[in-house]
Tab-separated table of C-alpha atoms and ligand atoms in Angstrom:
chain	number	residue	atom	x	y	z
A	1426	MET	CA	41.782	-26.770	63.912
A	1427	ASN	CA	43.866	-24.641	65.940
A	1428	ASP	CA	47.764	-24.081	65.098
A	1429	THR	CA	49.632	-24.595	67.957
A	1430	ASP	CA	52.798	-24.361	66.626
A	1431	GLN	CA	52.139	-20.301	66.703
A	1432	SER	CA	50.888	-18.673	69.937
A	1433	SER	CA	48.862	-15.749	67.287
A	1434	PRO	CA	48.536	-17.176	64.204
A	1435	ARG	CA	48.890	-14.735	61.275
A	1436	CYS	CA	46.145	-15.283	57.559
A	1437	TRP	CA	48.863	-14.910	54.830
A	1438	ILE	CA	45.832	-14.145	52.381
A	1439	CYS	CA	43.956	-11.345	54.466
A	1440	LEU	CA	46.439	-11.063	57.179
A	1441	GLY	CA	44.527	-11.239	59.506
A	1442	GLU	CA	44.875	-12.859	62.986
A	1443	GLY	CA	43.402	-13.550	66.500
A	1444	ASP	CA	39.679	-12.835	66.599
A	1445	GLU	CA	39.178	-11.281	63.648
A	1446	VAL	CA	36.938	-12.274	60.982
A	1447	PRO	CA	37.709	-13.219	56.796
A	1448	PRO	CA	36.864	-11.619	54.433
A	1449	LEU	CA	33.087	-13.353	53.607
A	1450	GLY	CA	33.358	-15.463	56.431
A	1451	THR	CA	31.813	-16.128	59.751
A	1452	LYS	CA	33.117	-15.749	63.349
A	1453	ALA	CA	34.071	-19.332	63.259
A	1454	ASP	CA	36.070	-19.172	60.293
A	1455	ALA	CA	37.987	-17.083	62.300
A	1456	HIS	CA	39.242	-19.098	64.486
A	1457	ASP	CA	39.828	-22.203	61.707
A	1458	TRP	CA	43.602	-22.250	60.986
A	1459	ILE	CA	45.391	-24.025	58.539
A	1460	HIS	CA	48.865	-24.957	58.104
A	1461	PRO	CA	49.247	-26.961	54.560
A	1462	CYS	CA	52.618	-26.989	53.828
A	1463	ALA	CA	56.459	-27.408	54.371
A	1464	CYS	CA	56.774	-23.667	54.935
A	1465	SER	CA	56.011	-21.250	57.634
A	1466	LEU	CA	52.647	-20.334	55.584
A	1467	VAL	CA	49.033	-19.897	57.491
A	1468	ALA	CA	45.998	-19.318	56.442
A	1469	HIS	CA	42.511	-19.730	57.156
A	1470	ARG	CA	40.549	-22.841	55.724
A	1471	LYS	CA	37.997	-19.994	54.485
A	1472	CYS	CA	40.964	-17.649	52.564
A	1473	LEU	CA	42.133	-20.725	51.190
A	1474	LEU	CA	39.326	-21.706	49.356
A	1475	ASN	CA	38.635	-18.114	48.906
A	1476	TRP	CA	42.244	-17.849	47.080
A	1477	ILE	CA	41.982	-21.125	45.192
A	1478	SER	CA	38.354	-20.175	44.235
A	1479	ASN	CA	39.688	-17.124	43.056
A	1480	LEU	CA	42.586	-18.307	40.553
A	1481	ASP	CA	39.722	-20.572	39.208
A	1482	LEU	CA	37.722	-17.916	38.129
A	1483	GLN	CA	40.916	-15.873	36.824
A	1484	GLU	CA	41.012	-17.842	34.694
A	1485	ARG	CA	37.686	-19.153	33.617
A	1486	ARG	CA	37.594	-15.270	32.907
A	1487	GLN	CA	40.122	-15.572	30.588
A	1488	GLY	CA	39.561	-17.748	28.784
A	1489	ASN	CA	36.064	-15.875	27.968
A	1490	GLY	CA	33.333	-17.574	30.482
A	1491	ILE	CA	33.602	-20.924	30.889
A	1492	ALA	CA	36.871	-23.208	30.018
A	1493	PRO	CA	36.106	-26.612	27.782
A	1494	ARG	CA	36.885	-29.798	30.591
A	1495	PRO	CA	37.929	-32.758	29.157
A	1496	ALA	CA	35.310	-35.384	29.839
A	1497	ASN	CA	35.953	-38.368	32.420
A	1498	GLU	CA	39.235	-35.699	33.936
A	1499	GLY	CA	41.376	-38.079	36.157
A	1500	VAL	CA	41.499	-37.384	39.875
A	1501	PHE	CA	43.127	-34.539	40.247
A	1502	PHE	CA	44.239	-30.782	38.464
A	1503	ASN	CA	47.807	-29.311	39.424
A	1504	PHE	CA	47.806	-25.655	38.197
A	1505	PRO	CA	50.925	-23.505	38.809
A	1506	PHE	CA	50.374	-20.362	41.001
A	1507	ALA	CA	51.742	-17.851	37.842
A	1508	ALA	CA	50.086	-19.308	35.248
A	1509	PRO	CA	47.377	-21.375	36.325
A	1510	LEU	CA	46.389	-23.639	32.978
A	1511	VAL	CA	43.079	-25.398	33.965
A	1512	GLY	CA	41.473	-24.938	36.431
A	1513	VAL	CA	39.645	-27.340	39.772
A	1514	PRO	CA	37.662	-29.865	38.907
A	1515	LEU	CA	33.865	-30.183	39.851
A	1516	LEU	CA	33.868	-32.696	42.857
A	1517	GLY	CA	31.969	-35.302	41.987
A	1518	GLU	CA	34.123	-38.377	41.653
A	1519	SER	CA	37.529	-36.938	42.324
A	1520	GLN	CA	37.892	-36.079	45.339
A	1521	SER	CA	41.112	-34.311	46.029
A	1522	ILE	CA	42.688	-30.804	44.431
A	1523	ILE	CA	46.788	-29.758	44.229
A	1524	VAL	CA	47.995	-26.637	44.284
A	1525	ASN	CA	50.781	-25.340	44.994
A	1526	CYS	CA	51.674	-22.719	47.547
A	1527	PRO	CA	52.677	-19.464	46.759
A	1528	GLN	CA	56.295	-19.480	48.836
A	1529	CYS	CA	57.339	-22.737	48.285
A	1530	LYS	CA	56.013	-23.578	45.286
A	1531	LYS	CA	55.080	-27.256	47.027
A	1532	GLN	CA	52.125	-28.918	46.277
A	1533	ILE	CA	48.909	-28.178	48.859
A	1534	PHE	CA	46.383	-30.656	49.244
A	1535	LEU	CA	42.339	-30.734	48.903
A	1536	LYS	CA	40.285	-33.458	49.563
A	1537	SER	CA	36.768	-34.247	50.458
A	1538	SER	CA	34.512	-36.744	52.048
A	1539	SER	CA	33.915	-40.398	49.059
A	1540	GLY	CA	30.321	-38.916	48.849
A	1541	SER	CA	29.504	-43.156	47.529
A	1542	LEU	CA	25.725	-41.856	47.138
A	1543	LEU	CA	26.447	-38.893	44.444
A	1544	ASN	CA	28.827	-41.095	42.772
A	1545	MET	CA	25.805	-43.896	41.901
A	1546	ARG	CA	23.640	-41.082	41.446
A	1547	LYS	CA	26.274	-40.703	38.599
A	1548	VAL	CA	26.741	-43.879	37.172
A	1549	PHE	CA	22.840	-44.477	36.877
A	1550	GLN	CA	22.587	-40.750	34.727
A	1551	ASP	CA	25.427	-41.937	32.777
A	1552	CYS	CA	23.874	-45.461	31.782
A	1553	VAL	CA	20.901	-43.790	31.207
A	1554	SER	CA	21.848	-41.100	29.125
A	1555	THR	CA	24.380	-43.866	27.362
A	1556	LEU	CA	21.431	-46.105	26.722
A	1557	THR	CA	18.874	-43.346	25.458
A	1558	ARG	CA	21.952	-41.825	22.971
A	1559	VAL	CA	22.612	-45.477	21.609
A	1560	THR	CA	18.566	-45.909	21.420
A	1561	VAL	CA	17.597	-42.434	19.853
A	1562	ILE	CA	20.899	-42.587	16.951
A	1563	SER	CA	20.000	-46.118	16.147
A	1564	THR	CA	16.399	-45.249	16.063
A	1565	LEU	CA	17.272	-42.111	13.610
A	1566	VAL	CA	19.763	-43.529	11.751
A	1567	SER	CA	17.805	-47.115	10.505
A	1568	SER	CA	14.537	-45.020	10.829
A	1569	THR	CA	15.991	-42.159	7.589
A	1570	VAL	CA	15.287	-43.432	4.084
A	1571	ALA	CA	15.202	-39.174	3.359
A	1572	SER	CA	16.254	-37.514	5.924
A	1573	TYR	CA	17.235	-36.713	9.602
A	1574	ALA	CA	14.038	-34.358	10.051
A	1575	LEU	CA	11.686	-37.290	9.014
A	1576	GLY	CA	13.104	-39.391	11.265
A	1577	MET	CA	12.730	-37.073	14.257
A	1578	THR	CA	9.279	-36.378	13.139
A	1579	ALA	CA	8.536	-39.851	12.795
A	1580	GLY	CA	10.538	-41.032	16.137
A	1581	CYS	CA	8.847	-37.898	17.821
A	1582	SER	CA	5.204	-39.042	16.418
A	1583	ALA	CA	5.367	-42.303	17.741
A	1584	SER	CA	6.964	-42.004	20.881
A	1585	GLY	CA	4.163	-38.994	21.356
A	1586	MET	CA	1.544	-41.470	20.581
A	1587	LYS	CA	2.868	-44.101	23.382
A	1588	ILE	CA	2.769	-41.055	26.004
A	1589	LEU	CA	-0.505	-40.473	24.780
A	1590	GLN	CA	-1.751	-44.105	24.974
A	1591	THR	CA	0.053	-44.536	28.243
A	1592	LEU	CA	-1.783	-41.656	29.726
A	1593	ALA	CA	-5.536	-41.672	28.169
A	1594	PRO	CA	-7.700	-44.814	27.649
A	1595	ASN	CA	-9.104	-45.136	24.331
A	1596	SER	CA	-12.230	-43.292	24.552
A	1597	VAL	CA	-10.376	-40.194	25.959
A	1598	GLN	CA	-7.658	-40.184	23.157
A	1599	LEU	CA	-10.867	-40.508	20.530
A	1600	SER	CA	-12.453	-37.222	22.399
A	1601	LEU	CA	-9.461	-35.879	21.751
A	1602	PHE	CA	-8.619	-36.375	18.378
A	1603	ASP	CA	-12.686	-35.746	17.472
A	1604	VAL	CA	-13.032	-39.393	16.073
A	1605	ARG	CA	-16.258	-41.002	16.662
A	1606	ASN	CA	-16.987	-44.993	16.409
A	1607	THR	CA	-14.061	-46.416	15.484
A	1608	PRO	CA	-12.218	-48.944	17.842
A	1609	SER	CA	-8.635	-47.083	17.710
A	1610	VAL	CA	-7.171	-43.286	16.724
A	1611	ILE	CA	-5.437	-45.649	14.492
A	1612	GLY	CA	-8.455	-46.881	12.579
A	1613	ALA	CA	-9.435	-43.959	12.381
A	1614	ILE	CA	-6.389	-42.719	9.915
A	1615	ASP	CA	-7.031	-46.201	8.478
A	1616	ARG	CA	-10.880	-45.138	7.881
A	1617	GLY	CA	-10.264	-41.967	6.491
A	1618	ARG	CA	-11.392	-39.539	9.317
A	1619	LEU	CA	-8.691	-38.273	10.481
A	1620	PRO	CA	-6.216	-36.840	8.475
A	1621	MET	CA	-2.734	-37.987	8.860
A	1622	ALA	CA	-0.860	-34.660	8.836
A	1623	ARG	CA	-3.234	-33.447	11.202
A	1624	PHE	CA	-1.957	-37.163	14.136
A	1625	LEU	CA	1.124	-36.581	12.904
A	1626	LEU	CA	1.384	-32.611	13.968
A	1627	VAL	CA	-0.456	-33.772	17.360
A	1628	THR	CA	1.702	-36.573	18.440
A	1629	ALA	CA	5.043	-35.439	17.243
A	1630	ALA	CA	4.434	-32.479	19.171
A	1631	ILE	CA	3.411	-34.041	23.005
A	1632	PRO	CA	7.316	-34.928	23.276
A	1633	PRO	CA	8.494	-31.704	23.414
A	1634	TYR	CA	5.930	-30.284	24.912
A	1635	LEU	CA	6.698	-32.675	27.969
A	1636	TYR	CA	10.070	-32.019	27.937
A	1637	LEU	CA	9.966	-28.372	28.064
A	1638	LEU	CA	6.910	-28.879	30.536
A	1639	ARG	CA	9.050	-30.138	33.425
A	1640	LYS	CA	11.610	-26.902	32.997
A	1641	PRO	CA	11.031	-23.670	35.176
A	1642	PHE	CA	13.084	-21.503	33.218
A	1643	ILE	CA	12.885	-21.578	29.786
A	1644	PRO	CA	13.318	-18.875	26.601
A	1645	ALA	CA	9.800	-16.960	25.922
A	1646	MET	CA	9.335	-18.894	22.654
A	1647	GLN	CA	9.126	-22.160	24.126
A	1648	GLU	CA	6.822	-20.979	26.879
A	1649	ALA	CA	4.948	-19.981	24.257
A	1650	PHE	CA	4.829	-23.457	22.667
A	1651	VAL	CA	3.448	-24.790	26.134
A	1652	GLN	CA	1.440	-22.230	26.705
A	1653	LEU	CA	-0.355	-23.029	22.833
A	1654	PHE	CA	-0.393	-27.111	22.357
A	1655	PRO	CA	-3.526	-27.460	23.757
A	1656	PHE	CA	-5.338	-25.440	20.880
A	1657	LEU	CA	-3.447	-28.156	18.939
A	1658	PHE	CA	-6.287	-30.305	19.602
A	1659	LEU	CA	-8.533	-27.529	18.223
A	1660	THR	CA	-11.230	-28.727	15.175
A	1661	ASP	CA	-13.404	-26.605	13.061
A	1662	GLY	CA	-16.189	-24.865	15.103
A	1663	THR	CA	-15.539	-27.258	18.894
A	1664	SER	CA	-14.694	-25.279	21.707
A	1665	LEU	CA	-11.918	-26.436	23.770
A	1666	LEU	CA	-14.087	-26.477	26.679
A	1667	GLU	CA	-16.753	-27.649	25.545
A	1668	SER	CA	-14.997	-31.677	26.314
A	1669	GLY	CA	-13.827	-32.807	28.913
A	1670	PRO	CA	-10.402	-33.546	27.860
A	1671	LYS	CA	-9.723	-31.179	26.129
A	1672	ARG	CA	-10.465	-28.835	28.824
A	1673	ASN	CA	-7.882	-30.522	31.385
A	1674	LEU	CA	-5.491	-29.835	28.949
A	1675	LEU	CA	-6.166	-25.923	29.119
A	1676	PHE	CA	-5.363	-26.207	32.711
A	1677	ILE	CA	-1.754	-27.188	32.748
A	1678	ALA	CA	-0.025	-24.522	31.154
A	1679	PRO	CA	-1.143	-22.158	34.504
A	1680	LEU	CA	-0.571	-24.748	36.519
A	1681	LYS	CA	2.896	-24.980	35.153
A	1682	PHE	CA	3.401	-21.288	35.262
A	1683	VAL	CA	1.993	-21.910	39.199
A	1684	TYR	CA	4.017	-24.663	39.912
A	1685	GLY	CA	7.038	-22.698	38.610
A	1686	VAL	CA	6.739	-19.511	40.953
A	1687	LEU	CA	6.587	-21.684	44.055
A	1688	TYR	CA	9.941	-23.456	42.573
A	1689	LYS	CA	11.321	-19.566	42.466
A	1690	VAL	CA	10.292	-18.649	45.662
A	1691	THR	CA	11.128	-22.151	47.471
A	1692	LEU	CA	13.350	-24.796	46.344
A	1693	ASN	CA	15.333	-22.076	43.754
A	1694	ARG	CA	16.568	-20.211	46.948
A	1695	VAL	CA	17.359	-23.297	49.430
A	1696	TYR	CA	19.736	-23.593	46.277
A	1697	TYR	CA	20.391	-20.400	45.757
A	1698	ARG	CA	21.839	-19.950	49.792
A	1699	TRP	CA	23.458	-23.418	49.090
A	1700	ALA	CA	25.117	-22.171	46.215
A	1701	ARG	CA	26.847	-18.937	48.187
A	1702	SER	CA	27.852	-20.777	50.214
A	1703	VAL	CA	29.890	-23.593	49.103
A	1704	GLN	CA	33.057	-21.558	47.080
A	1705	PRO	CA	32.178	-21.107	43.614
A	1706	CYS	CA	34.654	-22.456	41.830
A	1707	PHE	CA	33.560	-26.111	42.815
A	1708	ILE	CA	30.519	-26.268	41.416
A	1709	ALA	CA	31.091	-23.727	38.730
A	1710	ASP	CA	31.336	-26.157	35.609
A	1711	GLY	CA	28.855	-26.264	32.887
A	1712	LEU	CA	27.627	-22.660	34.210
A	1713	SER	CA	27.976	-19.472	32.476
A	1714	ALA	CA	30.383	-16.800	33.625
A	1715	GLU	CA	27.519	-14.926	34.266
A	1716	THR	CA	26.052	-16.418	37.037
A	1717	LEU	CA	29.233	-16.461	38.737
A	1718	GLU	CA	29.479	-13.207	38.561
A	1719	ILE	CA	25.941	-13.391	40.078
A	1720	ILE	CA	27.103	-15.570	42.782
A	1721	GLU	CA	30.446	-13.502	43.451
A	1722	ARG	CA	28.803	-10.356	43.416
A	1723	GLU	CA	26.022	-11.788	46.206
A	1724	ASN	CA	28.823	-12.992	48.621
A	1725	GLU	CA	30.241	-9.653	48.612
A	1726	GLU	CA	26.754	-7.925	49.235
A	1727	GLU	CA	25.828	-10.367	51.432
A	1728	PHE	CA	29.049	-9.810	54.169
A	1729	GLU	CA	28.551	-6.092	54.283
A	1730	ILE	CA	24.862	-6.253	55.498
A	1731	GLN	CA	26.095	-9.507	57.762
A	1732	GLN	CA	28.680	-6.731	59.295
A	1733	GLU	CA	26.105	-4.149	59.864
A	1734	ASP	CA	24.060	-6.705	60.976
A	1735	GLU	CA	26.619	-7.297	63.756
A	1736	GLU	CA	26.995	-4.139	64.320
A	1737	GLU	CA	23.133	-3.431	65.081
A	1738	ARG	CA	23.572	-6.247	67.341
A	1739	ILE	CA	26.513	-5.270	69.730
A	1740	LYS	CA	24.661	-2.089	69.659
A	1741	LEU	CA	22.124	-3.920	71.694
A	1742	GLU	CA	24.240	-5.876	73.249
A	1743	ASN	CA	25.859	-3.271	74.820
A	1744	SER	CA	22.661	-1.434	75.723
A	1745	LEU	CA	21.216	-4.286	76.806
A	1746	GLN	CA	24.842	-4.634	79.388
A	1747	LYS	CA	22.836	-1.209	81.759
A	1748	THR	CA	19.961	-3.933	83.117
A	1749	ARG	CA	20.158	-6.198	85.351
A	1750	ASN	CA	17.080	-8.357	84.986
A	1751	SER	CA	16.925	-11.024	82.795
A	1752	LEU	CA	13.405	-11.217	81.829
A	1753	VAL	CA	13.787	-7.355	80.602
A	1754	ILE	CA	17.047	-8.159	78.881
A	1755	LEU	CA	14.998	-11.259	77.038
A	1756	LEU	CA	12.148	-9.004	76.617
A	1757	LYS	CA	13.940	-6.120	74.941
A	1758	ARG	CA	16.080	-9.033	72.867
A	1759	PHE	CA	12.867	-10.501	71.609
A	1760	LEU	CA	11.359	-6.844	70.634
A	1761	HIS	CA	14.664	-6.250	68.866
A	1762	TYR	CA	13.713	-9.426	66.560
A	1763	LEU	CA	9.952	-8.784	66.555
A	1764	VAL	CA	10.367	-5.083	65.841
A	1765	PRO	CA	14.050	-4.633	64.660
A	1766	SER	CA	15.357	-1.123	64.005
A	1767	ASP	CA	14.947	0.558	60.525
A	1768	ARG	CA	18.670	-0.044	59.707
A	1769	ILE	CA	18.088	-3.927	60.138
A	1770	ARG	CA	14.316	-3.825	58.212
A	1771	GLN	CA	15.828	-1.913	55.388
A	1772	ILE	CA	18.767	-4.988	55.050
A	1773	ARG	CA	16.320	-7.466	55.840
A	1774	ILE	CA	14.075	-5.976	52.900
A	1775	SER	CA	17.333	-5.527	50.581
A	1776	ARG	CA	18.062	-8.526	51.086
A	1777	LEU	CA	14.354	-10.778	50.035
A	1778	LYS	CA	14.367	-8.353	47.385
A	1779	ARG	CA	17.762	-9.156	45.459
A	1780	GLU	CA	17.275	-13.039	46.759
A	1781	LEU	CA	14.225	-12.812	44.924
A	1782	GLU	CA	15.595	-11.002	42.310
A	1783	CYS	CA	18.318	-13.891	41.455
A	1784	CYS	CA	15.722	-16.416	41.783
A	1785	PHE	CA	13.232	-14.909	39.794
A	1786	LYS	CA	15.813	-15.208	36.755
A	1787	THR	CA	18.591	-17.952	36.783
A	1788	ASP	CA	17.359	-21.739	37.716
A	1789	PHE	CA	20.279	-23.084	41.443
A	1790	GLY	CA	19.289	-25.522	41.322
A	1791	LEU	CA	21.677	-26.406	38.253
A	1792	LEU	CA	24.506	-25.966	40.214
A	1793	PHE	CA	24.259	-28.795	41.407
A	1794	SER	CA	22.240	-31.348	39.418
A	1795	LYS	CA	23.912	-30.901	35.513
A	1796	PRO	CA	21.499	-30.640	32.565
A	1797	ARG	CA	22.061	-33.554	30.317
A	1798	PHE	CA	20.574	-33.790	26.726
A	1799	TYR	CA	20.394	-37.282	27.105
A	1800	TYR	CA	19.252	-37.563	29.935
A	1801	ASN	CA	16.365	-35.531	29.870
A	1802	ILE	CA	14.758	-37.045	27.245
A	1803	ALA	CA	14.503	-40.562	28.984
A	1804	THR	CA	12.937	-39.308	32.014
A	1805	THR	CA	10.843	-37.213	29.821
A	1806	LEU	CA	9.614	-40.404	28.293
A	1807	ALA	CA	9.735	-42.458	31.436
A	1808	TRP	CA	7.370	-39.094	33.655
A	1809	PRO	CA	3.988	-40.345	32.226
A	1810	VAL	CA	3.969	-44.127	32.785
A	1811	LEU	CA	5.730	-43.249	36.386
A	1812	GLY	CA	2.821	-40.834	36.274
A	1813	GLU	CA	1.189	-43.570	35.606
A	1814	TYR	CA	1.812	-46.075	37.943
A	1815	ALA	CA	1.334	-43.069	40.917
A	1816	SER	CA	-1.855	-42.341	39.899
A	1817	ARG	CA	-2.982	-45.885	39.476
A	1818	GLU	CA	-0.850	-47.230	42.545
A	1819	LEU	CA	-0.744	-44.283	44.902
A	1820	LEU	CA	-4.279	-41.641	43.863
A	1821	ALA	CA	-6.883	-44.047	43.149
A	1822	LYS	CA	-6.380	-45.627	46.903
A	1823	ILE	CA	-7.260	-42.111	48.300
A	1824	PRO	CA	-10.914	-41.381	48.182
A	1825	PHE	CA	-10.656	-37.913	48.819
A	1826	VAL	CA	-9.042	-37.571	45.131
A	1827	VAL	CA	-11.404	-39.424	43.364
A	1828	GLY	CA	-13.873	-37.937	44.554
A	1829	LEU	CA	-12.568	-35.061	43.714
A	1830	ILE	CA	-11.940	-35.771	40.301
A	1831	ASN	CA	-15.046	-37.600	40.257
A	1832	ARG	CA	-16.610	-33.956	40.303
A	1833	HIS	CA	-15.697	-32.381	37.554
A	1834	VAL	CA	-15.322	-35.403	34.618
A	1835	SER	CA	-18.025	-36.558	32.859
A	1836	THR	CA	-16.940	-40.993	32.520
A	1837	PRO	CA	-14.920	-43.338	34.033
A	1838	ASP	CA	-12.323	-42.822	31.226
A	1839	GLU	CA	-12.097	-39.158	31.671
A	1840	ALA	CA	-11.688	-39.879	35.452
A	1841	THR	CA	-8.836	-42.070	34.705
A	1842	PHE	CA	-7.474	-39.568	32.357
A	1843	LEU	CA	-7.585	-36.598	34.857
A	1844	ARG	CA	-6.045	-38.449	37.997
A	1845	ASN	CA	-3.572	-39.911	35.429
A	1846	LEU	CA	-2.790	-35.735	34.423
A	1847	ALA	CA	-2.345	-35.492	38.515
A	1848	GLY	CA	0.297	-38.774	38.810
A	1849	CYS	CA	2.163	-36.887	36.192
A	1850	PHE	CA	1.968	-33.468	38.263
A	1851	ALA	CA	2.672	-35.651	41.643
A	1852	VAL	CA	5.344	-37.146	39.721
A	1853	VAL	CA	7.481	-34.217	39.425
A	1854	ILE	CA	7.101	-33.171	43.009
A	1855	ALA	CA	8.660	-36.276	43.988
A	1856	SER	CA	11.381	-35.802	41.785
A	1857	ASP	CA	12.141	-32.017	42.725
A	1858	LEU	CA	12.310	-33.202	46.076
A	1859	VAL	CA	15.364	-36.041	45.460
A	1860	SER	CA	16.902	-33.458	43.444
A	1861	LEU	CA	17.051	-31.388	46.534
A	1862	PHE	CA	18.411	-34.353	48.806
A	1863	PHE	CA	21.398	-35.364	46.488
A	1864	ALA	CA	21.751	-31.585	46.534
A	1865	TRP	CA	22.137	-31.578	49.954
A	1866	ARG	CA	24.330	-34.265	49.619
A	1867	LYS	CA	26.742	-32.369	47.492
A	1868	VAL	CA	26.406	-29.058	49.365
A	1869	LYS	CA	27.502	-30.814	52.359
A	1870	GLN	CA	30.379	-32.609	50.640
A	1871	LEU	CA	31.869	-29.354	48.702
A	1872	GLN	CA	31.109	-27.769	52.446
A	1873	ASN	CA	33.351	-30.170	54.258
A	1874	ILE	CA	36.694	-29.832	52.115
A	1875	ARG	CA	39.243	-30.132	54.099
A	1876	VAL	CA	42.843	-29.062	53.502
A	1877	LEU	CA	44.935	-31.897	54.509
A	1878	LYS	CA	47.377	-29.885	57.373
A	1879	TYR	CA	51.245	-30.912	56.621
A	1880	GLY	CA	52.990	-33.776	57.673
A	1881	THR	CA	49.961	-35.640	58.556
A	1882	LYS	CA	49.528	-39.503	57.513
A	1883	GLU	CA	46.970	-38.359	55.702
A	1884	TRP	CA	49.310	-35.861	53.389
A	1885	ARG	CA	51.789	-38.314	53.245
A	1886	GLU	CA	49.580	-40.512	51.168
A	1887	ALA	CA	48.519	-37.721	49.804
A	1888	SER	CA	51.518	-36.745	49.069
A	1889	SER	CA	53.031	-39.849	47.370
A	1890	ASN	CA	50.182	-40.825	45.520
A	1891	SER	CA	50.447	-37.292	43.040
A	1892	ILE	CA	53.764	-37.680	42.652
A	1893	THR	CA	52.992	-41.215	41.093
A	1894	THR	CA	50.100	-39.507	39.630
A	1895	ASP	CA	52.942	-36.697	38.164
A	1896	LEU	CA	54.739	-40.052	36.177
A	1897	THR	CA	51.574	-41.273	34.747
A	1898	LEU	CA	51.303	-38.322	33.457
A	1899	MET	CA	54.693	-37.399	31.882
A	1900	ASP	CA	54.777	-41.537	30.211
A	1901	ARG	CA	51.464	-40.550	28.692
A	1902	GLY	CA	53.088	-37.066	27.643
A	1903	ASN	CA	55.795	-38.799	25.235
A	1904	MET	CA	54.257	-41.243	24.329
B	128	ZN	ZN1	42.330	-15.429	56.318
B	129	ZN	ZN1	54.293	-23.455	51.578
């Protein structure tokens, strides 16, 4: 949007004018002017958003990392320019932000699109979280006679058994516990063929195992637990490789590792780039200050690299001006892209190195969907159910998959077990793609934050709304 009030606007933040590219911006940003309030200040949209983001980051740093945020905080935050008290909230349910103009102290309104799909998802997640929390807590309270630890173990063990029953047919369960000639695992315990302690240990380990299995970034101790889990099924004198179902379990951890690496070099890189394409403050909630620093530093370095890239491009264009033949020009451009100069190659390599380094250290996917403990518990418990469903309704109908599985098993039950494990893996891929979709929606929302133009209908609406909100806040304060 060009501001036509002035012949040549000058940005009050970066002091740039005309074609000058604002800091950390692109050529398009150079002509994206805004006039957000009654006074004469005009700025690049990019600069204003960066300026707000910096205010927020400063305040977060002073607050020693992430400032605690009240849950369900209302639609807006209003922080005075001189002493910001609260930061910019994560845009989700809240769609507008208000800051004060540094010159005239009047309000500046920022607005994002409503993101109804994102809101629906959030409502769904909230409901699932609450339901799970209530269920878990009430189970714990009712089941604990002696202690919470005991209740927890019993709860984990019961869920673990349920997961096992979902994924493994009866004969596979028996073979996993090395009991034969009994109708069921529970029957084996009753007859004293399977020690209760061993049963509890194994089944109680299943839910935490599944919980950790889905996470690409976990501490070394937890990673060790995931790697060692199959060895819980080890009994005296037998090898894990002898029994088919146990052998299957041995392959899960390496598969997790491979998928983790794949995630880091593909999806996580997408998230990383998306994270850098929006102002840090909008995705800052629930993030460590360290990650924020990384993103900020990355953006600065990336901007320098971009400028060097641009310089090289201009050099090329200048050299091309001497050539008349368009075919030669095309060829030279192509060659320039294919066989870049040493400088460009250096830039590309260092960029790739930096990107990969970041993507192996931090899960940028978390920026777009905040991890929630109880929601994660619910999805962990739903995972095997969905996996079994995918296995039955999808994988079982693909002859190639069925053939592949049958080559590696000795009984139909073992085939079902292996297919169910594959179904769980398919669910992981599907859920990662769904997360990617929602993250993309979120990024679109955050990239399209508009600064309302002073005096427009929208601006007047926002302005009258903010006055009523101010009054309600005051009322609350007096109570
Ligand atoms: Zn500017
Ligand atoms: Zn102003």
